[in-house]
Short mmCIF file of C-alpha atoms in Angstrom, two decimals:
data_model
loop_
_atom_site.label_atom_id
_atom_site.label_comp_id
_atom_site.label_asym_id
_atom_site.label_seq_id
_atom_site.Cartn_x
_atom_site.Cartn_y
_atom_site.Cartn_z
CA LYS T 1 -8.18 -9.22 41.20
CA ALA T 2 -8.69 -12.76 42.47
CA GLY T 3 -12.11 -14.30 41.99
CA VAL T 4 -14.22 -16.31 44.40
CA THR T 5 -12.15 -19.24 45.63
CA GLN T 6 -13.69 -22.46 46.86
CA THR T 7 -12.00 -25.40 48.53
CA PRO T 8 -11.92 -28.30 48.18
CA ARG T 9 -12.88 -28.64 44.53
CA TYR T 10 -13.77 -32.31 44.74
CA LEU T 11 -14.58 -34.58 47.62
CA ILE T 12 -16.19 -37.91 48.32
CA LYS T 13 -17.95 -38.61 51.61
CA THR T 14 -19.89 -41.49 53.07
CA ARG T 15 -23.52 -41.33 54.15
CA GLY T 16 -23.83 -40.12 57.71
CA GLN T 17 -20.59 -38.17 57.67
CA GLN T 18 -20.37 -34.42 57.76
CA VAL T 19 -18.55 -32.04 55.44
CA THR T 20 -17.24 -28.49 55.58
CA LEU T 21 -16.73 -26.40 52.46
CA SER T 22 -14.78 -23.17 52.39
CA CYS T 23 -15.17 -19.98 50.38
CA SER T 24 -12.99 -16.90 50.05
CA PRO T 25 -14.92 -14.00 48.47
CA ILE T 26 -13.56 -11.34 46.18
CA SER T 27 -11.59 -8.77 48.12
CA GLY T 28 -13.89 -6.04 49.42
CA HIS T 29 -17.06 -8.11 49.10
CA ARG T 30 -19.00 -8.50 52.33
CA SER T 31 -21.82 -10.73 51.15
CA VAL T 32 -21.31 -14.45 50.63
CA SER T 33 -24.09 -16.73 49.37
CA TRP T 34 -24.20 -20.47 48.90
CA TYR T 35 -26.10 -22.39 46.25
CA GLN T 36 -26.64 -26.06 45.55
CA GLN T 37 -26.67 -27.17 41.91
CA THR T 38 -28.04 -30.57 40.88
CA PRO T 39 -29.31 -31.88 37.52
CA GLY T 40 -32.76 -32.46 38.98
CA GLN T 41 -33.33 -29.33 41.08
CA GLY T 42 -31.10 -26.86 39.27
CA LEU T 43 -29.57 -23.96 41.18
CA GLN T 44 -31.07 -23.49 44.61
CA PHE T 45 -30.26 -20.82 47.18
CA LEU T 46 -29.01 -22.12 50.52
CA PHE T 47 -28.21 -19.00 52.55
CA GLU T 48 -26.46 -15.64 52.51
CA TYR T 49 -24.17 -14.05 55.03
CA PHE T 50 -23.36 -10.37 55.34
CA SER T 51 -20.99 -8.99 57.95
CA GLU T 52 -20.96 -12.31 59.82
CA THR T 53 -24.78 -12.46 60.06
CA GLN T 54 -27.12 -14.72 58.14
CA ARG T 55 -29.28 -12.34 56.15
CA ASN T 56 -31.23 -14.72 53.92
CA LYS T 57 -32.06 -18.39 54.11
CA GLY T 58 -33.42 -20.84 51.56
CA ASN T 59 -35.62 -23.87 52.10
CA PHE T 60 -33.07 -26.45 53.17
CA PRO T 61 -33.11 -28.62 56.29
CA GLY T 62 -31.17 -27.67 59.40
CA ARG T 63 -28.41 -30.13 58.42
CA PHE T 64 -27.17 -27.35 56.16
CA SER T 65 -25.50 -24.55 58.05
CA GLY T 66 -22.96 -21.86 57.45
CA ARG T 67 -21.00 -19.08 58.99
CA GLN T 68 -18.98 -16.07 57.99
CA PHE T 69 -15.82 -14.82 59.57
CA SER T 70 -14.71 -11.24 60.20
CA ASN T 71 -12.56 -11.33 57.03
CA SER T 72 -15.73 -12.24 55.03
CA ARG T 73 -14.53 -15.77 54.36
CA SER T 74 -17.33 -18.28 54.74
CA GLU T 75 -17.81 -21.95 55.44
CA MET T 76 -20.81 -24.17 54.97
CA ASN T 77 -21.36 -27.42 56.76
CA VAL T 78 -23.60 -30.35 55.95
CA SER T 79 -24.13 -32.86 58.72
CA THR T 80 -25.44 -36.41 58.51
CA LEU T 81 -24.87 -36.58 54.77
CA GLU T 82 -27.48 -38.24 52.56
CA LEU T 83 -27.06 -39.58 49.02
CA GLY T 84 -29.25 -36.73 47.78
CA ASP T 85 -26.73 -34.19 49.03
CA SER T 86 -24.44 -35.10 46.14
CA ALA T 87 -24.19 -31.85 44.20
CA LEU T 88 -22.08 -28.95 43.08
CA TYR T 89 -21.98 -26.40 45.89
CA LEU T 90 -21.39 -22.89 44.63
CA CYS T 91 -20.27 -19.93 46.62
CA ALA T 92 -21.02 -16.41 45.39
CA SER T 93 -19.89 -13.03 46.61
CA SER T 94 -20.96 -9.44 46.12
CA HIS T 95 -20.70 -6.05 47.80
CA GLY T 96 -24.09 -6.74 49.33
CA THR T 97 -24.90 -3.08 49.79
CA ILE T 98 -26.12 -2.01 46.37
CA SER T 99 -29.40 -3.17 44.90
CA GLY T 100 -28.85 -5.40 41.92
CA ASN T 101 -25.07 -5.43 42.23
CA THR T 102 -23.15 -8.14 40.42
CA ILE T 103 -22.97 -11.49 42.12
CA TYR T 104 -19.84 -13.44 41.26
CA PHE T 105 -19.67 -17.22 41.53
CA GLY T 106 -16.79 -19.50 42.31
CA GLU T 107 -16.14 -22.71 40.40
CA GLY T 108 -17.78 -24.79 43.08
CA SER T 109 -17.08 -27.80 45.24
CA TRP T 110 -18.19 -31.12 43.81
CA LEU T 111 -19.53 -33.30 46.63
CA THR T 112 -20.24 -36.97 46.05
CA VAL T 113 -21.93 -38.92 48.84
CA VAL T 114 -21.59 -42.70 48.63
CA GLN X 1 -44.68 -17.70 44.05
CA GLN X 2 -40.90 -17.58 43.83
CA GLN X 3 -40.64 -19.61 40.65
CA VAL X 4 -38.91 -18.55 37.47
CA LYS X 5 -39.84 -20.65 34.45
CA GLN X 6 -37.33 -20.99 31.62
CA SER X 7 -37.67 -22.39 28.11
CA PRO X 8 -36.55 -24.15 26.04
CA GLN X 9 -34.61 -26.76 27.97
CA SER X 10 -32.22 -27.18 25.06
CA LEU X 11 -31.60 -25.26 21.87
CA ILE X 12 -29.57 -25.90 18.75
CA VAL X 13 -28.78 -22.92 16.54
CA GLN X 14 -26.69 -22.61 13.43
CA LYS X 15 -23.60 -20.42 13.54
CA GLY X 16 -24.55 -16.85 12.73
CA GLY X 17 -28.16 -17.35 13.76
CA ILE X 18 -30.14 -15.81 16.61
CA SER X 19 -30.53 -17.76 19.85
CA ILE X 20 -33.59 -16.88 21.94
CA ILE X 21 -34.24 -18.06 25.49
CA ASN X 22 -37.38 -17.12 27.38
CA CYS X 23 -38.21 -16.75 31.06
CA ALA X 24 -41.37 -15.96 32.98
CA TYR X 25 -41.78 -15.05 36.62
CA GLU X 26 -44.65 -14.85 39.06
CA ASN X 27 -43.51 -12.68 41.92
CA THR X 28 -44.03 -9.01 41.07
CA ALA X 29 -41.62 -8.06 43.86
CA PHE X 30 -38.70 -9.18 41.68
CA ASP X 31 -36.81 -6.12 40.51
CA TYR X 32 -33.52 -7.41 39.15
CA PHE X 33 -33.19 -9.92 36.32
CA PRO X 34 -29.72 -11.24 35.46
CA TRP X 35 -28.70 -13.85 32.93
CA TYR X 36 -25.83 -16.20 33.72
CA GLN X 37 -23.70 -18.31 31.39
CA GLN X 38 -22.16 -21.52 32.64
CA PHE X 39 -19.55 -23.66 30.91
CA PRO X 40 -18.93 -27.27 31.99
CA GLY X 41 -16.85 -27.43 35.15
CA LYS X 42 -17.19 -23.71 35.81
CA GLY X 43 -19.37 -21.57 38.00
CA PRO X 44 -22.06 -19.33 36.46
CA ALA X 45 -20.81 -16.01 35.12
CA LEU X 46 -22.98 -12.90 34.77
CA LEU X 47 -23.74 -12.11 31.15
CA ILE X 48 -26.17 -9.21 31.28
CA ALA X 49 -28.84 -7.92 33.65
CA ILE X 50 -31.89 -5.66 33.51
CA ARG X 51 -34.18 -3.75 35.87
CA PRO X 52 -37.97 -3.56 35.25
CA ASP X 53 -37.93 0.15 34.42
CA VAL X 54 -36.18 -0.67 31.13
CA SER X 55 -37.75 -2.67 28.28
CA GLU X 56 -34.53 -3.60 26.54
CA LYS X 57 -30.82 -3.70 27.26
CA LYS X 58 -28.10 -4.52 24.79
CA GLU X 59 -24.46 -5.42 25.41
CA GLY X 60 -22.58 -6.45 22.30
CA ARG X 61 -24.31 -9.47 20.76
CA PHE X 62 -26.47 -10.04 23.85
CA THR X 63 -29.84 -8.35 24.34
CA ILE X 64 -32.41 -8.70 27.11
CA SER X 65 -36.03 -7.88 26.27
CA PHE X 66 -38.31 -7.25 29.25
CA ASN X 67 -42.11 -7.22 29.31
CA LYS X 68 -43.25 -6.11 32.75
CA SER X 69 -47.00 -6.50 32.11
CA ALA X 70 -46.53 -10.08 30.89
CA LYS X 71 -43.91 -10.81 33.56
CA GLN X 72 -41.59 -12.20 30.92
CA PHE X 73 -38.05 -11.55 29.83
CA SER X 74 -35.85 -13.07 27.18
CA LEU X 75 -32.23 -13.30 26.10
CA HIS X 76 -31.32 -12.85 22.45
CA ILE X 77 -27.86 -13.83 21.24
CA MET X 78 -27.20 -12.33 17.82
CA ASP X 79 -24.69 -13.84 15.37
CA SER X 80 -24.38 -16.93 17.59
CA GLN X 81 -20.90 -18.47 17.66
CA PRO X 82 -19.66 -21.95 18.66
CA GLY X 83 -18.02 -20.34 21.70
CA ASP X 84 -21.50 -19.38 22.92
CA SER X 85 -22.30 -23.08 23.44
CA ALA X 86 -23.03 -23.26 27.16
CA THR X 87 -25.89 -23.49 29.63
CA TYR X 88 -27.76 -20.25 30.20
CA PHE X 89 -29.73 -19.44 33.33
CA CYS X 90 -32.14 -16.61 33.87
CA ALA X 91 -32.59 -15.42 37.43
CA ALA X 92 -34.48 -12.90 39.51
CA SER X 93 -34.04 -11.22 42.85
CA MET X 94 -35.81 -8.53 44.83
CA ASP X 95 -35.26 -5.77 47.32
CA PHE X 96 -32.29 -3.68 48.19
CA GLY X 97 -29.32 -5.75 49.27
CA ASN X 98 -31.12 -9.03 48.68
CA GLU X 99 -28.57 -11.39 47.25
CA LYS X 100 -30.97 -14.33 46.94
CA LEU X 101 -31.22 -15.28 43.30
CA THR X 102 -34.10 -17.45 42.11
CA PHE X 103 -32.89 -19.29 39.03
CA GLY X 104 -34.66 -20.71 36.02
CA THR X 105 -34.01 -24.34 35.14
CA GLY X 106 -31.41 -23.57 32.48
CA THR X 107 -31.11 -23.86 28.70
CA ARG X 108 -28.37 -25.89 27.10
CA LEU X 109 -27.39 -24.00 23.95
CA THR X 110 -25.42 -25.67 21.17
CA ILE X 111 -24.17 -23.68 18.20
CA ILE X 112 -23.42 -25.83 15.18
CA PRO X 113 -21.18 -24.78 12.26
#
């Protein structure tokens, strides 16, 4: 069974640009969440999508957005990139319908903003 | 209100010893407490999880102890091995179908021979 797949794994962008990251969840999982991981702030929840609808949202500015497609694949977008957006962006998937069900993480997309 | 506090920040344990990592939470609405293990260059992987109706859960060498009244929970790694060297995160979430995990700040564990 394939795990959570994230693309691209590494990317470098310039301040002011925008970036789109992609996530393919584990087959059968309908919930996809995104997290930002930095040395200073740790792991922070961005948002969660379930059946193409945003179900939960963290405390990030509107420059961070996402969407989920009918096949449960998800993308997140960051517009007007800032140096502080440099981070590991993790996608996680789960069934999303059972309380406390296992949340599986991908290996992440390393974003460097220069 | 949503914070999960984790300590210590780093920990060095001799091979065969017991590694103990502690977490405390504030929000009593949390009802699911997982621990994740992360190796460099990898995403976090679920190690073990507990619900507040249980005071202890053991899976192999890993045990979670949970103290609901103190709002604290801890991870014990028995017979620690060099392969256990990784960063460990405690987390908490609440409500049915709520996939939002609030993470602790992480503990870098190093097991020395």
